Tab-separated table of C-alpha atoms and ligand atoms in Angstrom:
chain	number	residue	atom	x	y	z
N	1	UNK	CA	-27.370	10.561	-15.376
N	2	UNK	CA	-28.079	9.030	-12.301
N	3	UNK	CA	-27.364	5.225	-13.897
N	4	UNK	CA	-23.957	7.050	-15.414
N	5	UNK	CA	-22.574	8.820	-11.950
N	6	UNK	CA	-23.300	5.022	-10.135
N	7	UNK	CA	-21.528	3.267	-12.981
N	8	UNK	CA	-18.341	5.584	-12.695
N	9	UNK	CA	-18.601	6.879	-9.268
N	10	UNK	CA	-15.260	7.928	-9.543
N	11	UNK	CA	-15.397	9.960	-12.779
N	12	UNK	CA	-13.062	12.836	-12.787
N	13	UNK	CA	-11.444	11.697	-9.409
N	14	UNK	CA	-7.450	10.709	-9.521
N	15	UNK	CA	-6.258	8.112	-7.726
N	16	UNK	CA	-2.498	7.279	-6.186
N	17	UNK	CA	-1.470	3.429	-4.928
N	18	UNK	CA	1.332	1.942	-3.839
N	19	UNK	CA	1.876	-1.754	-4.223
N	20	UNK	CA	3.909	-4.626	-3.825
N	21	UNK	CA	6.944	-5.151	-1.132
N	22	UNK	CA	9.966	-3.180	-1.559
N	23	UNK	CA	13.320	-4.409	-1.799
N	24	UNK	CA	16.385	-3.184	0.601
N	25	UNK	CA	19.535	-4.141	-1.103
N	26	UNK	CA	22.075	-5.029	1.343
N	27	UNK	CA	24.673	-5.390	-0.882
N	28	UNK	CA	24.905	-5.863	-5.405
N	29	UNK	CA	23.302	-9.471	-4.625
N	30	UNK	CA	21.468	-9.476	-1.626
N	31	UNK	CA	18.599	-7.639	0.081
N	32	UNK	CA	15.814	-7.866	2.527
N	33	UNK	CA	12.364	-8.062	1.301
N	34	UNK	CA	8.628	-9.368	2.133
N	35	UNK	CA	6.255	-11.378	0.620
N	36	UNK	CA	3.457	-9.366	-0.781
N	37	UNK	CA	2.236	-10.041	-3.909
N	38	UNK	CA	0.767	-7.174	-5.090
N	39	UNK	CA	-2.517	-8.447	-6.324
N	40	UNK	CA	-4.583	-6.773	-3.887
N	41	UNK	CA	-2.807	-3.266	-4.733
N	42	UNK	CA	-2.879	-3.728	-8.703
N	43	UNK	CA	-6.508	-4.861	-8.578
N	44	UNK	CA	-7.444	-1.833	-6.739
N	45	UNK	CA	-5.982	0.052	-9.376
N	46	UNK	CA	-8.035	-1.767	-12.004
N	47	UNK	CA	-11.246	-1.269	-10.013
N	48	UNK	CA	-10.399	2.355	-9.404
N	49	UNK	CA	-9.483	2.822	-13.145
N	50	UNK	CA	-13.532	1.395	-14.085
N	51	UNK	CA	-15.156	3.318	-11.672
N	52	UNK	CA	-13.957	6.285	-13.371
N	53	UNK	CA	-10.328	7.579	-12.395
N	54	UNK	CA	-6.959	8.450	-13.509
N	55	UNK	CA	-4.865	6.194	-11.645
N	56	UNK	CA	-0.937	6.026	-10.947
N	57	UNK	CA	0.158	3.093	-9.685
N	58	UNK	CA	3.539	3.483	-7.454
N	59	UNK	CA	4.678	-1.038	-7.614
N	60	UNK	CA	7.903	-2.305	-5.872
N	61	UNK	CA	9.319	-5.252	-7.637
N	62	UNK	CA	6.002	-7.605	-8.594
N	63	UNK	CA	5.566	-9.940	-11.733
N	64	UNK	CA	1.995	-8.523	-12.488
N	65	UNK	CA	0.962	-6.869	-15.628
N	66	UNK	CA	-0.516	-3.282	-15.697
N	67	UNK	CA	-4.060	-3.113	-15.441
N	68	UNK	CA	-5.211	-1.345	-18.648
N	69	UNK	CA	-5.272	2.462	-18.534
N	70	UNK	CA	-3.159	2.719	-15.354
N	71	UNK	CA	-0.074	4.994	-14.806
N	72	UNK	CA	3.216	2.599	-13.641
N	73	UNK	CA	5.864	3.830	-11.919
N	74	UNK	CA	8.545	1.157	-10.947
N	75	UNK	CA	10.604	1.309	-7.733
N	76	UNK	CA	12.640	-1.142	-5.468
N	77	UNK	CA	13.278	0.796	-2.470
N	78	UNK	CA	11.127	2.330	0.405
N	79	UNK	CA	13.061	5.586	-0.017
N	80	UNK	CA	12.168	5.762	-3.917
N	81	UNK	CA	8.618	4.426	-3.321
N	82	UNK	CA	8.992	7.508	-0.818
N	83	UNK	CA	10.142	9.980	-3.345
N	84	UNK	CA	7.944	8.670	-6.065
N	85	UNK	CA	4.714	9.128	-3.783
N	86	UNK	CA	5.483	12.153	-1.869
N	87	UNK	CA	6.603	14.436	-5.244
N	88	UNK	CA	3.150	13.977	-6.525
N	89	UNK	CA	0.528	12.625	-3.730
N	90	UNK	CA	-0.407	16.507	-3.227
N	91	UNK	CA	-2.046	16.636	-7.035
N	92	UNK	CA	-4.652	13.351	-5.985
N	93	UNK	CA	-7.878	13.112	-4.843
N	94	UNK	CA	-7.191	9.536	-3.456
N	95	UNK	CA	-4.252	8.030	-1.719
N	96	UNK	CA	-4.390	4.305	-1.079
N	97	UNK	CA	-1.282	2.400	0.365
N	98	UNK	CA	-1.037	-1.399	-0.086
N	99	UNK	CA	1.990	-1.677	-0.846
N	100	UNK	CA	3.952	-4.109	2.371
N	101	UNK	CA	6.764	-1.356	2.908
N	102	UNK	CA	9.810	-2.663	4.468
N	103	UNK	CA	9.847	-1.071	7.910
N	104	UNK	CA	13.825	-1.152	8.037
N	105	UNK	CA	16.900	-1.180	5.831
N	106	UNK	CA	20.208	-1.989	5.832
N	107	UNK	CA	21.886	1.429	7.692
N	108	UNK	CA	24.626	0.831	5.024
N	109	UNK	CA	25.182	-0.406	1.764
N	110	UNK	CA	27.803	-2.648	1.003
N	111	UNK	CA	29.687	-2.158	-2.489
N	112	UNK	CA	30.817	-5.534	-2.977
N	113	UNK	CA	29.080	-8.897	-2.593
N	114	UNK	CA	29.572	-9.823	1.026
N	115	UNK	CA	31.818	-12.658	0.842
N	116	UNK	CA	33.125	-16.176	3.079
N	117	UNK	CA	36.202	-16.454	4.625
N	118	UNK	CA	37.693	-19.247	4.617
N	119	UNK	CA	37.854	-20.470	8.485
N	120	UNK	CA	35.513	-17.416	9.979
N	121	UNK	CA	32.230	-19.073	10.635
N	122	UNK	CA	31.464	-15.727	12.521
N	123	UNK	CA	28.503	-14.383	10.422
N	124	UNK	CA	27.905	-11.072	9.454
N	125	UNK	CA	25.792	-8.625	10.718
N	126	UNK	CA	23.905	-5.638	9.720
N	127	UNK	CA	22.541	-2.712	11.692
N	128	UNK	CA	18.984	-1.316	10.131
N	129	UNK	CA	17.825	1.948	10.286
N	130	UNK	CA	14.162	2.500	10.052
N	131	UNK	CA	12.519	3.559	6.618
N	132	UNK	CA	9.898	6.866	6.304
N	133	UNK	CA	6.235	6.365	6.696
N	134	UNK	CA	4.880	7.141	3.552
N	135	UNK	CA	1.213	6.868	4.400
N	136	UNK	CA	1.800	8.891	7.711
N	137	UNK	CA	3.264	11.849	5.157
N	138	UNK	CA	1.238	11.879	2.889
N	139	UNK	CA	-1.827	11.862	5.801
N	140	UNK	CA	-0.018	14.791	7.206
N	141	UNK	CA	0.362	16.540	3.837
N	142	UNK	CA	-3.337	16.153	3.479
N	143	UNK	CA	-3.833	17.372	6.798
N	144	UNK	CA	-2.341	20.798	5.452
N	145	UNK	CA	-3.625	20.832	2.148
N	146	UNK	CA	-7.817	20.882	3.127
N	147	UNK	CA	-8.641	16.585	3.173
N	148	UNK	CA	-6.452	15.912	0.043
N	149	UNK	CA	-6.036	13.459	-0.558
N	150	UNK	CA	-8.296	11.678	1.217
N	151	UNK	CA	-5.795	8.761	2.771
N	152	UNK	CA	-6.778	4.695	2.758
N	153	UNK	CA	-4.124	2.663	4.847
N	154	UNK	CA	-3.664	-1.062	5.228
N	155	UNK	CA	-3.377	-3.391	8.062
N	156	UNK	CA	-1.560	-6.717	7.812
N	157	UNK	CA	-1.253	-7.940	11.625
N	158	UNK	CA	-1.006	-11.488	12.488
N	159	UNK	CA	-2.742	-10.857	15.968
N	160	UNK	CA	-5.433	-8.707	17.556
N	161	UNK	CA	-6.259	-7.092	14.490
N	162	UNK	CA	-8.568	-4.952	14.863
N	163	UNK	CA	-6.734	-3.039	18.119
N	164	UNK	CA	-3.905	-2.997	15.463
N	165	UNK	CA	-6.261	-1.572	12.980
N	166	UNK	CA	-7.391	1.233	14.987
N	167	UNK	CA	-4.239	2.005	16.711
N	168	UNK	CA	-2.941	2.763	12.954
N	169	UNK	CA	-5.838	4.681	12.148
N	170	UNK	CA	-5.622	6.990	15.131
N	171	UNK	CA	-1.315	7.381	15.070
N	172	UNK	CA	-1.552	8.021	10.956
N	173	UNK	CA	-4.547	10.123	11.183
N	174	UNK	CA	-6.839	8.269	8.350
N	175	UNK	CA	-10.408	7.954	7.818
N	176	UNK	CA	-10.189	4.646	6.905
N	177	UNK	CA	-8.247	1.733	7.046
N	178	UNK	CA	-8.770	-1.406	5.443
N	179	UNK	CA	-7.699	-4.896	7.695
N	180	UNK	CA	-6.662	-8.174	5.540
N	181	UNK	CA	-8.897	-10.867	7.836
N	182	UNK	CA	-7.624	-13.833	4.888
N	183	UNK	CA	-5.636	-15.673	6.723
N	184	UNK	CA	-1.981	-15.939	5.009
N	185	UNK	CA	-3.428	-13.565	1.951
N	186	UNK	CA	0.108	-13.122	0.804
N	187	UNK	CA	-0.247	-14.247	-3.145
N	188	UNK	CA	-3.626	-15.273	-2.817
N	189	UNK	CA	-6.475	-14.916	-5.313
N	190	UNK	CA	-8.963	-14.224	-2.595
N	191	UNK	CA	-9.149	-12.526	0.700
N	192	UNK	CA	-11.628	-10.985	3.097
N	193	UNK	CA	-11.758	-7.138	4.146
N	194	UNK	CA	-12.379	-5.130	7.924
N	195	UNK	CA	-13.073	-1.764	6.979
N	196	UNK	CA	-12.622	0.370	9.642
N	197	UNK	CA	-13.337	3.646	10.361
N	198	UNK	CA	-14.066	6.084	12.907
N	199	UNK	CA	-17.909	5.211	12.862
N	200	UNK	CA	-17.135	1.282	13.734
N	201	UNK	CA	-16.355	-1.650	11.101
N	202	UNK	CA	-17.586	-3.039	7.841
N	203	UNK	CA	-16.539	-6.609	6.836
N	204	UNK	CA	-16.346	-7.575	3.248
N	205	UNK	CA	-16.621	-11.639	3.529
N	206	UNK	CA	-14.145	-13.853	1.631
N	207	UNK	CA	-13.925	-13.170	-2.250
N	208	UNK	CA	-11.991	-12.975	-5.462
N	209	UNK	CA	-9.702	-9.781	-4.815
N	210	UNK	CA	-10.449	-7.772	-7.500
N	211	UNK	CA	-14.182	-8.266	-6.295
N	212	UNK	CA	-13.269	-6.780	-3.167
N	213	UNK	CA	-11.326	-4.155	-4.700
N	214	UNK	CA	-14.654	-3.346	-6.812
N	215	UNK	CA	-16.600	-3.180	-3.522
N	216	UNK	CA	-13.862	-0.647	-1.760
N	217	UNK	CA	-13.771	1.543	-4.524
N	218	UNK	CA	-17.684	2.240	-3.895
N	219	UNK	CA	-16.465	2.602	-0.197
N	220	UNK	CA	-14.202	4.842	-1.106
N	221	UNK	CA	-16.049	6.835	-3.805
N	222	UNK	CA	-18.900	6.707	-0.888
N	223	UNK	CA	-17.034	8.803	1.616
N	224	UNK	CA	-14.925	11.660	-0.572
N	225	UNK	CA	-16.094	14.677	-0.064
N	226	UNK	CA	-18.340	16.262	-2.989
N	227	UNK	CA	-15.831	19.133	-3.033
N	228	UNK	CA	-12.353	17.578	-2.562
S	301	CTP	N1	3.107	2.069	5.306
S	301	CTP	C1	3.782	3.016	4.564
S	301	CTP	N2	5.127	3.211	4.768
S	301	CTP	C2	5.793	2.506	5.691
S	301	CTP	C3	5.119	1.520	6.448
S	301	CTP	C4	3.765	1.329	6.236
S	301	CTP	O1	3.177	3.678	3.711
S	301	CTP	N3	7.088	2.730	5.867
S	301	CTP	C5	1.666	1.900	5.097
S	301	CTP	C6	1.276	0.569	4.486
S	301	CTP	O2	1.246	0.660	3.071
S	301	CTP	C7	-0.111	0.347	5.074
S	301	CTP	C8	-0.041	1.019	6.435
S	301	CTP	O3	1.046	1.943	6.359
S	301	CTP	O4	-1.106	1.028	4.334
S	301	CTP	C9	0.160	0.080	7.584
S	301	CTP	O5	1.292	-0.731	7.347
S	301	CTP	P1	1.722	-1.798	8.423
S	301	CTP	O6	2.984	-2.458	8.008
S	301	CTP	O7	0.525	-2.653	8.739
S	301	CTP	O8	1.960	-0.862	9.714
S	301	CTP	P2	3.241	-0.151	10.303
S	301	CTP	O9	2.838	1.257	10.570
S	301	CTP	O10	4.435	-0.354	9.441
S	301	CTP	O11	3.436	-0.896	11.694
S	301	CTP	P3	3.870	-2.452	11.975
S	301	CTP	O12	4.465	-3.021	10.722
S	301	CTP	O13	4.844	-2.356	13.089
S	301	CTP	O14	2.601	-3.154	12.367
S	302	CA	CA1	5.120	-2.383	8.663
């Protein structure tokens, strides 16, 4: 039994992720968007999926294929990623958010491809309007709803990470967040992890992703509460 709970330490656990970047159409042809890959996301879902759980897999628009066993649920915007989390994040034991959210979007949409004119080199411009957290939610639903789920954020900085790090795991109320210390990790194979939580920091050197993933699933499965 013991050999069988270690294997799949996350038997009978369900998991939630978000992956990818999310796109913020501008107008039918255009939009802003980031350059996340995904790959750390959808091989968290894999390694969450052996260990054990159900998993649902929330991806913005990524050319990955669905790790075997694992829930999909397509979106392109932060608002649908939004809607798509928050309408079921209450029913999971886990919540972890990789996804690289686009912090603003256009404040309108335009109808019609945005065109030239012919002697107006005046170009246009757009007001944004700032897009929901949908880790902080779904930490504050949690906060409501007795630890669950139990919330794992990101950090992607590109200075002073760890004060970053911390700073997000204190304003989103998490216990954990995971740092990217690869540099440039966007689209990479490999990376290297700062887990950091209220206690102090773990790092998890440079490796094939989906080896790291492995490792923060045990993390993970580590620190959930026997009766979440
Ligand atoms: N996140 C989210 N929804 C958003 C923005 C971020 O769920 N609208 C999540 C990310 O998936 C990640 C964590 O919050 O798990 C931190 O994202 P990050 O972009 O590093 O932090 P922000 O809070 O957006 O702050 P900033 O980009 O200014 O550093
Ligand atoms: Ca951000």
């Amino acid at each position: 039994l013991e050999a069988a709970l270690q294997a799949k330490p996350l038997a009978g656990r369900s998991v939630l992720i978000t992956a990818g970047p999310t796109f913020e159409p501008i107008d039918p042809v255009r939009g802003l968007t980031n350059r996340s890959s995904g790959k750390m996301g959808f091989a968290i879902a894999r390694a969450a999926r052996e260990a054990g759980a159900e998993v649902t897999l929330i991806a913005g628009p990524v050319h990955l294929d669905t790790p075997r066993g694992v829930r999909r649920v397509d979106v392109q915007t932060a608002l649908q990623m939004h809607e798509a989390v928050l309408s079921q994040a209450a029913q999971f034991d886990v919540f972890v958010a990789t996804a690289a959210v686009a912090d603003w979007r256009p404040a309108q949409l335009t109808e019609h491809k945005i065109k030239k004119k012919a002697g107006d080199k005046a170009a246009p411009s757009f007001e944004l309007t700032e897009n929901p957290d949908i880790l902080a939610d779904v930490s504050a639903l949690s906060a409501t709803a007795g630890q669950r789920p139990f919330c794992v954020g990101f950090a992607a900085e590109s200075q002073d990470l760890l004060k970053h790090a911390r700073e997000k795991l204190v304003r989103k109320k998490l216990p954990l967040i995971v740092a990217n210390l690869g540099p440039a990790t966007f689209g990479r194979d490999d990376n290297a992890l700062l887990l950091v939580d209220a206690q102090g920091e773990r790092e998890l050197p440079q490796d094939d992703k989906l080896n790291l993933a492995r490792e923060l699933v045990q993390e993970i499965a580590r620190r959930l509460p026997a009766n979440l």
